[in-house]
Amino acid sequence: AGNELFSYGSVAKAGPRLHPGCGQLLNMNCTMLLIPVLRPLLALFNMRISWLRGRSLAFYIPVHKNFKFHRAVAWWIFLVLMNPSGYASLFPVTKAYITGIVIVMCTILMYAAAQEDVKRDHFETFWISHHFGAIYMFCLLLHGPNFYKWALVPLVLYTLERIFRGRSRFGSANQKARPSPSTSQA
C-alpha cells in the first residue's frame, strides 16, 4: 500500500494535473533557450551593462556565461520532458502525440550530440544535430497552444539574426578577395 504513490495508476491519474504545469515550464524554458544564443542581443546587452563590470550587479547578470545558461536551461527542459506523467496517457494518436514524439526525439538527438566529448571530437555532429532545433521549435508551435505567445519575440529575433549572419558570411559582390598574410609571398 505504501508504494501506490509511484505506481503506474497513480502516475496516470496525476498526469492530467501535471501536464499544464509542465507545458508552461516547457514554454518558458524553450523561449529562454534562444536568448543566450542571440549574438547581436548579447553584444548590445554587453555594451549597455559594461559599466557594471567590477560592481556587485555584474555578478547577477553574467552575460559572458551565456552558454552555461543555455546548457542549464536545456537540462531543465530535459527534466520537464522526461517526467513520467507525460507518458502515462500516450495511447491515443493525436497531433499532440505525434509532435510530442518528434520533440522528444529531437531533444534526445541534440542532448546526445551536445556532450563535451562529442563536441570536442566530432563538432560537425554537434553542429548538425543542433539544426534539429528548428524542427523542435516548429513542433512546439504545433504542439502547445500557447507556445507562440512565449516564443514570438525570441523566434523572430533568432530568425533575423540567422538571416543577417548568413548575409554577412557571404558578403556583397563589391568585396574583393584578398590573400591572407600567411599565404602571401614574401
PDB file of N, CA, C and O in Angstrom, residues 6-62:
ATOM      1  N   PHE A   6       3.880   5.724  -6.336  1.00  0.00           N
ATOM      2  CA  PHE A   6       4.732   5.626  -7.511  1.00  0.00           C
ATOM      3  C   PHE A   6       4.274   4.551  -8.490  1.00  0.00           C
ATOM      4  O   PHE A   6       5.006   4.179  -9.382  1.00  0.00           O
ATOM      5  N   SER A   7       3.070   4.054  -8.353  1.00  0.00           N
ATOM      6  CA  SER A   7       2.576   3.039  -9.274  1.00  0.00           C
ATOM      7  C   SER A   7       2.133   3.691 -10.582  1.00  0.00           C
ATOM      8  O   SER A   7       1.913   4.903 -10.653  1.00  0.00           O
ATOM      9  N   TYR A   8       1.992   2.872 -11.615  1.00  0.00           N
ATOM     10  CA  TYR A   8       1.574   3.386 -12.919  1.00  0.00           C
ATOM     11  C   TYR A   8       0.210   4.071 -12.825  1.00  0.00           C
ATOM     12  O   TYR A   8      -0.002   5.119 -13.413  1.00  0.00           O
ATOM     13  N   GLY A   9      -0.692   3.484 -12.059  1.00  0.00           N
ATOM     14  CA  GLY A   9      -2.029   4.059 -11.922  1.00  0.00           C
ATOM     15  C   GLY A   9      -2.005   5.434 -11.294  1.00  0.00           C
ATOM     16  O   GLY A   9      -2.709   6.347 -11.736  1.00  0.00           O
ATOM     17  N   SER A  10      -1.162   5.636 -10.271  1.00  0.00           N
ATOM     18  CA  SER A  10      -1.101   6.953  -9.632  1.00  0.00           C
ATOM     19  C   SER A  10      -0.484   7.985 -10.564  1.00  0.00           C
ATOM     20  O   SER A  10      -0.899   9.140 -10.590  1.00  0.00           O
ATOM     21  N   VAL A  11       0.501   7.572 -11.369  1.00  0.00           N
ATOM     22  CA  VAL A  11       1.105   8.493 -12.329  1.00  0.00           C
ATOM     23  C   VAL A  11       0.091   8.856 -13.407  1.00  0.00           C
ATOM     24  O   VAL A  11      -0.030  10.006 -13.829  1.00  0.00           O
ATOM     25  N   ALA A  12      -0.682   7.856 -13.869  1.00  0.00           N
ATOM     26  CA  ALA A  12      -1.700   8.119 -14.893  1.00  0.00           C
ATOM     27  C   ALA A  12      -2.774   9.068 -14.374  1.00  0.00           C
ATOM     28  O   ALA A  12      -3.270   9.920 -15.107  1.00  0.00           O
ATOM     29  N   LYS A  13      -3.134   8.950 -13.100  1.00  0.00           N
ATOM     30  CA  LYS A  13      -4.138   9.850 -12.521  1.00  0.00           C
ATOM     31  C   LYS A  13      -3.583  11.259 -12.341  1.00  0.00           C
ATOM     32  O   LYS A  13      -4.292  12.240 -12.501  1.00  0.00           O
ATOM     33  N   ALA A  14      -2.301  11.360 -11.991  1.00  0.00           N
ATOM     34  CA  ALA A  14      -1.691  12.669 -11.769  1.00  0.00           C
ATOM     35  C   ALA A  14      -1.348  13.365 -13.076  1.00  0.00           C
ATOM     36  O   ALA A  14      -1.223  14.582 -13.120  1.00  0.00           O
ATOM     37  N   GLY A  15      -1.212  12.607 -14.162  1.00  0.00           N
ATOM     38  CA  GLY A  15      -0.811  13.164 -15.453  1.00  0.00           C
ATOM     39  C   GLY A  15      -1.612  14.365 -15.897  1.00  0.00           C
ATOM     40  O   GLY A  15      -1.036  15.411 -16.202  1.00  0.00           O
ATOM     41  N   PRO A  16      -2.948  14.268 -15.952  1.00  0.00           N
ATOM     42  CA  PRO A  16      -3.727  15.430 -16.415  1.00  0.00           C
ATOM     43  C   PRO A  16      -3.538  16.677 -15.553  1.00  0.00           C
ATOM     44  O   PRO A  16      -3.670  17.790 -16.032  1.00  0.00           O
ATOM     45  N   ARG A  17      -3.205  16.505 -14.284  1.00  0.00           N
ATOM     46  CA  ARG A  17      -2.972  17.678 -13.425  1.00  0.00           C
ATOM     47  C   ARG A  17      -1.578  18.236 -13.637  1.00  0.00           C
ATOM     48  O   ARG A  17      -1.349  19.429 -13.447  1.00  0.00           O
ATOM     49  N   LEU A  18      -0.621  17.390 -13.998  1.00  0.00           N
ATOM     50  CA  LEU A  18       0.752  17.845 -14.183  1.00  0.00           C
ATOM     51  C   LEU A  18       1.026  18.386 -15.583  1.00  0.00           C
ATOM     52  O   LEU A  18       1.918  19.197 -15.765  1.00  0.00           O
ATOM     53  N   HIS A  19       0.283  17.934 -16.580  1.00  0.00           N
ATOM     54  CA  HIS A  19       0.536  18.357 -17.960  1.00  0.00           C
ATOM     55  C   HIS A  19       0.541  19.870 -18.142  1.00  0.00           C
ATOM     56  O   HIS A  19       1.477  20.400 -18.758  1.00  0.00           O
ATOM     57  N   PRO A  20      -0.460  20.607 -17.663  1.00  0.00           N
ATOM     58  CA  PRO A  20      -0.442  22.067 -17.897  1.00  0.00           C
ATOM     59  C   PRO A  20       0.776  22.753 -17.273  1.00  0.00           C
ATOM     60  O   PRO A  20       1.386  23.626 -17.897  1.00  0.00           O
ATOM     61  N   GLY A  21       1.150  22.350 -16.073  1.00  0.00           N
ATOM     62  CA  GLY A  21       2.311  22.953 -15.426  1.00  0.00           C
ATOM     63  C   GLY A  21       3.591  22.638 -16.164  1.00  0.00           C
ATOM     64  O   GLY A  21       4.431  23.521 -16.383  1.00  0.00           O
ATOM     65  N   CYS A  22       3.755  21.384 -16.576  1.00  0.00           N
ATOM     66  CA  CYS A  22       4.943  21.007 -17.346  1.00  0.00           C
ATOM     67  C   CYS A  22       4.954  21.712 -18.697  1.00  0.00           C
ATOM     68  O   CYS A  22       6.006  22.114 -19.183  1.00  0.00           O
ATOM     69  N   GLY A  23       3.779  21.870 -19.288  1.00  0.00           N
ATOM     70  CA  GLY A  23       3.691  22.586 -20.562  1.00  0.00           C
ATOM     71  C   GLY A  23       4.118  24.036 -20.439  1.00  0.00           C
ATOM     72  O   GLY A  23       4.839  24.556 -21.291  1.00  0.00           O
ATOM     73  N   GLN A  24       3.688  24.704 -19.367  1.00  0.00           N
ATOM     74  CA  GLN A  24       4.088  26.101 -19.173  1.00  0.00           C
ATOM     75  C   GLN A  24       5.584  26.212 -18.877  1.00  0.00           C
ATOM     76  O   GLN A  24       6.246  27.148 -19.339  1.00  0.00           O
ATOM     77  N   LEU A  25       6.135  25.262 -18.119  1.00  0.00           N
ATOM     78  CA  LEU A  25       7.582  25.251 -17.890  1.00  0.00           C
ATOM     79  C   LEU A  25       8.326  25.062 -19.203  1.00  0.00           C
ATOM     80  O   LEU A  25       9.351  25.701 -19.444  1.00  0.00           O
ATOM     81  N   LEU A  26       7.829  24.182 -20.039  1.00  0.00           N
ATOM     82  CA  LEU A  26       8.445  23.950 -21.339  1.00  0.00           C
ATOM     83  C   LEU A  26       8.364  25.208 -22.204  1.00  0.00           C
ATOM     84  O   LEU A  26       9.347  25.570 -22.859  1.00  0.00           O
ATOM     85  N   ASN A  27       7.224  25.886 -22.195  1.00  0.00           N
ATOM     86  CA  ASN A  27       7.088  27.137 -22.951  1.00  0.00           C
ATOM     87  C   ASN A  27       8.133  28.159 -22.523  1.00  0.00           C
ATOM     88  O   ASN A  27       8.838  28.737 -23.344  1.00  0.00           O
ATOM     89  N   MET A  28       8.228  28.390 -21.236  1.00  0.00           N
ATOM     90  CA  MET A  28       9.166  29.387 -20.725  1.00  0.00           C
ATOM     91  C   MET A  28      10.612  28.983 -21.001  1.00  0.00           C
ATOM     92  O   MET A  28      11.403  29.783 -21.490  1.00  0.00           O
ATOM     93  N   ASN A  29      10.954  27.737 -20.701  1.00  0.00           N
ATOM     94  CA  ASN A  29      12.340  27.303 -20.862  1.00  0.00           C
ATOM     95  C   ASN A  29      12.774  27.268 -22.320  1.00  0.00           C
ATOM     96  O   ASN A  29      13.915  27.604 -22.631  1.00  0.00           O
ATOM     97  N   CYS A  30      11.886  26.861 -23.224  1.00  0.00           N
ATOM     98  CA  CYS A  30      12.256  26.834 -24.641  1.00  0.00           C
ATOM     99  C   CYS A  30      12.449  28.243 -25.184  1.00  0.00           C
ATOM    100  O   CYS A  30      13.266  28.464 -26.068  1.00  0.00           O
ATOM    101  N   THR A  31      11.713  29.187 -24.659  1.00  0.00           N
ATOM    102  CA  THR A  31      11.922  30.585 -25.028  1.00  0.00           C
ATOM    103  C   THR A  31      13.257  31.068 -24.472  1.00  0.00           C
ATOM    104  O   THR A  31      14.032  31.723 -25.172  1.00  0.00           O
ATOM    105  N   MET A  32      13.525  30.722 -23.224  1.00  0.00           N
ATOM    106  CA  MET A  32      14.786  31.132 -22.590  1.00  0.00           C
ATOM    107  C   MET A  32      15.989  30.475 -23.247  1.00  0.00           C
ATOM    108  O   MET A  32      17.097  30.998 -23.176  1.00  0.00           O
ATOM    109  N   LEU A  33      15.784  29.356 -23.907  1.00  0.00           N
ATOM    110  CA  LEU A  33      16.870  28.644 -24.574  1.00  0.00           C
ATOM    111  C   LEU A  33      17.441  29.447 -25.736  1.00  0.00           C
ATOM    112  O   LEU A  33      18.643  29.381 -26.015  1.00  0.00           O
ATOM    113  N   LEU A  34      16.608  30.227 -26.396  1.00  0.00           N
ATOM    114  CA  LEU A  34      17.058  31.002 -27.553  1.00  0.00           C
ATOM    115  C   LEU A  34      17.810  32.266 -27.170  1.00  0.00           C
ATOM    116  O   LEU A  34      18.708  32.694 -27.887  1.00  0.00           O
ATOM    117  N   ILE A  35      17.455  32.868 -26.080  1.00  0.00           N
ATOM    118  CA  ILE A  35      18.006  34.183 -25.725  1.00  0.00           C
ATOM    119  C   ILE A  35      19.527  34.179 -25.574  1.00  0.00           C
ATOM    120  O   ILE A  35      20.190  35.073 -26.102  1.00  0.00           O
ATOM    121  N   PRO A  36      20.148  33.188 -24.915  1.00  0.00           N
ATOM    122  CA  PRO A  36      21.610  33.243 -24.782  1.00  0.00           C
ATOM    123  C   PRO A  36      22.391  33.054 -26.072  1.00  0.00           C
ATOM    124  O   PRO A  36      23.587  33.293 -26.093  1.00  0.00           O
ATOM    125  N   VAL A  37      21.751  32.615 -27.149  1.00  0.00           N
ATOM    126  CA  VAL A  37      22.482  32.419 -28.394  1.00  0.00           C
ATOM    127  C   VAL A  37      22.214  33.519 -29.414  1.00  0.00           C
ATOM    128  O   VAL A  37      22.644  33.423 -30.556  1.00  0.00           O
ATOM    129  N   LEU A  38      21.523  34.567 -29.017  1.00  0.00           N
ATOM    130  CA  LEU A  38      21.287  35.714 -29.892  1.00  0.00           C
ATOM    131  C   LEU A  38      22.480  36.660 -29.788  1.00  0.00           C
ATOM    132  O   LEU A  38      22.557  37.497 -28.889  1.00  0.00           O
ATOM    133  N   ARG A  39      23.419  36.528 -30.692  1.00  0.00           N
ATOM    134  CA  ARG A  39      24.668  37.292 -30.617  1.00  0.00           C
ATOM    135  C   ARG A  39      24.473  38.805 -30.612  1.00  0.00           C
ATOM    136  O   ARG A  39      25.079  39.496 -29.795  1.00  0.00           O
ATOM    137  N   PRO A  40      23.683  39.370 -31.529  1.00  0.00           N
ATOM    138  CA  PRO A  40      23.527  40.836 -31.505  1.00  0.00           C
ATOM    139  C   PRO A  40      22.884  41.340 -30.218  1.00  0.00           C
ATOM    140  O   PRO A  40      23.267  42.384 -29.702  1.00  0.00           O
ATOM    141  N   LEU A  41      21.919  40.596 -29.708  1.00  0.00           N
ATOM    142  CA  LEU A  41      21.271  40.992 -28.463  1.00  0.00           C
ATOM    143  C   LEU A  41      22.273  40.946 -27.311  1.00  0.00           C
ATOM    144  O   LEU A  41      22.326  41.859 -26.481  1.00  0.00           O
ATOM    145  N   LEU A  42      23.109  39.910 -27.290  1.00  0.00           N
ATOM    146  CA  LEU A  42      24.136  39.822 -26.249  1.00  0.00           C
ATOM    147  C   LEU A  42      25.148  40.953 -26.372  1.00  0.00           C
ATOM    148  O   LEU A  42      25.573  41.519 -25.365  1.00  0.00           O
ATOM    149  N   ALA A  43      25.545  41.263 -27.597  1.00  0.00           N
ATOM    150  CA  ALA A  43      26.502  42.355 -27.800  1.00  0.00           C
ATOM    151  C   ALA A  43      25.913  43.680 -27.328  1.00  0.00           C
ATOM    152  O   ALA A  43      26.581  44.455 -26.633  1.00  0.00           O
ATOM    153  N   LEU A  44      24.659  43.929 -27.680  1.00  0.00           N
ATOM    154  CA  LEU A  44      24.000  45.157 -27.241  1.00  0.00           C
ATOM    155  C   LEU A  44      23.877  45.183 -25.725  1.00  0.00           C
ATOM    156  O   LEU A  44      24.186  46.185 -25.074  1.00  0.00           O
ATOM    157  N   PHE A  45      23.446  44.061 -25.157  1.00  0.00           N
ATOM    158  CA  PHE A  45      23.291  43.968 -23.706  1.00  0.00           C
ATOM    159  C   PHE A  45      24.635  44.130 -23.012  1.00  0.00           C
ATOM    160  O   PHE A  45      24.747  44.799 -21.994  1.00  0.00           O
ATOM    161  N   ASN A  46      25.669  43.548 -23.591  1.00  0.00           N
ATOM    162  CA  ASN A  46      27.006  43.640 -23.006  1.00  0.00           C
ATOM    163  C   ASN A  46      27.505  45.080 -23.041  1.00  0.00           C
ATOM    164  O   ASN A  46      28.124  45.554 -22.090  1.00  0.00           O
ATOM    165  N   MET A  47      27.229  45.800 -24.124  1.00  0.00           N
ATOM    166  CA  MET A  47      27.646  47.207 -24.193  1.00  0.00           C
ATOM    167  C   MET A  47      26.891  48.036 -23.165  1.00  0.00           C
ATOM    168  O   MET A  47      27.456  48.908 -22.530  1.00  0.00           O
ATOM    169  N   ARG A  48      25.602  47.762 -23.027  1.00  0.00           N
ATOM    170  CA  ARG A  48      24.779  48.545 -22.111  1.00  0.00           C
ATOM    171  C   ARG A  48      25.165  48.315 -20.655  1.00  0.00           C
ATOM    172  O   ARG A  48      24.999  49.197 -19.842  1.00  0.00           O
ATOM    173  N   ILE A  49      25.643  47.126 -20.329  1.00  0.00           N
ATOM    174  CA  ILE A  49      25.965  46.876 -18.923  1.00  0.00           C
ATOM    175  C   ILE A  49      27.467  46.816 -18.677  1.00  0.00           C
ATOM    176  O   ILE A  49      27.903  46.405 -17.617  1.00  0.00           O
ATOM    177  N   SER A  50      28.266  47.255 -19.672  1.00  0.00           N
ATOM    178  CA  SER A  50      29.709  47.189 -19.474  1.00  0.00           C
ATOM    179  C   SER A  50      30.147  48.026 -18.271  1.00  0.00           C
ATOM    180  O   SER A  50      31.143  47.720 -17.630  1.00  0.00           O
ATOM    181  N   TRP A  51      29.402  49.043 -17.939  1.00  0.00           N
ATOM    182  CA  TRP A  51      29.743  49.857 -16.782  1.00  0.00           C
ATOM    183  C   TRP A  51      29.515  49.105 -15.475  1.00  0.00           C
ATOM    184  O   TRP A  51      29.984  49.523 -14.416  1.00  0.00           O
ATOM    185  N   LEU A  52      28.810  47.957 -15.552  1.00  0.00           N
ATOM    186  CA  LEU A  52      28.572  47.176 -14.336  1.00  0.00           C
ATOM    187  C   LEU A  52      29.761  46.303 -13.937  1.00  0.00           C
ATOM    188  O   LEU A  52      29.827  45.828 -12.823  1.00  0.00           O
ATOM    189  N   ARG A  53      30.664  46.068 -14.878  1.00  0.00           N
ATOM    190  CA  ARG A  53      31.793  45.175 -14.572  1.00  0.00           C
ATOM    191  C   ARG A  53      32.542  45.687 -13.337  1.00  0.00           C
ATOM    192  O   ARG A  53      32.831  46.857 -13.211  1.00  0.00           O
ATOM    193  N   GLY A  54      32.828  44.777 -12.457  1.00  0.00           N
ATOM    194  CA  GLY A  54      33.519  45.144 -11.233  1.00  0.00           C
ATOM    195  C   GLY A  54      32.586  45.604 -10.133  1.00  0.00           C
ATOM    196  O   GLY A  54      33.013  45.885  -9.029  1.00  0.00           O
ATOM    197  N   ARG A  55      31.301  45.670 -10.416  1.00  0.00           N
ATOM    198  CA  ARG A  55      30.319  46.046  -9.406  1.00  0.00           C
ATOM    199  C   ARG A  55      29.492  44.822  -9.040  1.00  0.00           C
ATOM    200  O   ARG A  55      29.483  43.825  -9.726  1.00  0.00           O
ATOM    201  N   SER A  56      28.742  44.918  -7.989  1.00  0.00           N
ATOM    202  CA  SER A  56      28.026  43.750  -7.479  1.00  0.00           C
ATOM    203  C   SER A  56      26.923  43.260  -8.414  1.00  0.00           C
ATOM    204  O   SER A  56      26.656  42.072  -8.475  1.00  0.00           O
ATOM    205  N   LEU A  57      26.286  44.139  -9.185  1.00  0.00           N
ATOM    206  CA  LEU A  57      25.200  43.718 -10.065  1.00  0.00           C
ATOM    207  C   LEU A  57      25.711  42.853 -11.221  1.00  0.00           C
ATOM    208  O   LEU A  57      24.987  42.008 -11.730  1.00  0.00           O
ATOM    209  N   ALA A  58      26.952  43.026 -11.625  1.00  0.00           N
ATOM    210  CA  ALA A  58      27.523  42.214 -12.707  1.00  0.00           C
ATOM    211  C   ALA A  58      27.542  40.736 -12.330  1.00  0.00           C
ATOM    212  O   ALA A  58      27.497  39.869 -13.192  1.00  0.00           O
ATOM    213  N   PHE A  59      27.600  40.462 -11.068  1.00  0.00           N
ATOM    214  CA  PHE A  59      27.566  39.072 -10.616  1.00  0.00           C
ATOM    215  C   PHE A  59      26.225  38.418 -10.953  1.00  0.00           C
ATOM    216  O   PHE A  59      26.160  37.240 -11.255  1.00  0.00           O
ATOM    217  N   TYR A  60      25.147  39.184 -10.915  1.00  0.00           N
ATOM    218  CA  TYR A  60      23.809  38.645 -11.170  1.00  0.00           C
ATOM    219  C   TYR A  60      23.445  38.611 -12.646  1.00  0.00           C
ATOM    220  O   TYR A  60      22.485  37.951 -13.026  1.00  0.00           O
ATOM    221  N   ILE A  61      24.181  39.340 -13.479  1.00  0.00           N
ATOM    222  CA  ILE A  61      23.913  39.356 -14.918  1.00  0.00           C
ATOM    223  C   ILE A  61      25.201  38.963 -15.638  1.00  0.00           C
ATOM    224  O   ILE A  61      25.847  39.796 -16.261  1.00  0.00           O
ATOM    225  N   PRO A  62      25.589  37.696 -15.583  1.00  0.00           N
ATOM    226  CA  PRO A  62      26.862  37.278 -16.204  1.00  0.00           C
ATOM    227  C   PRO A  62      26.696  37.020 -17.704  1.00  0.00           C
ATOM    228  O   PRO A  62      26.550  35.884 -18.142  1.00  0.00           O
TER     229      PRO A  62
END
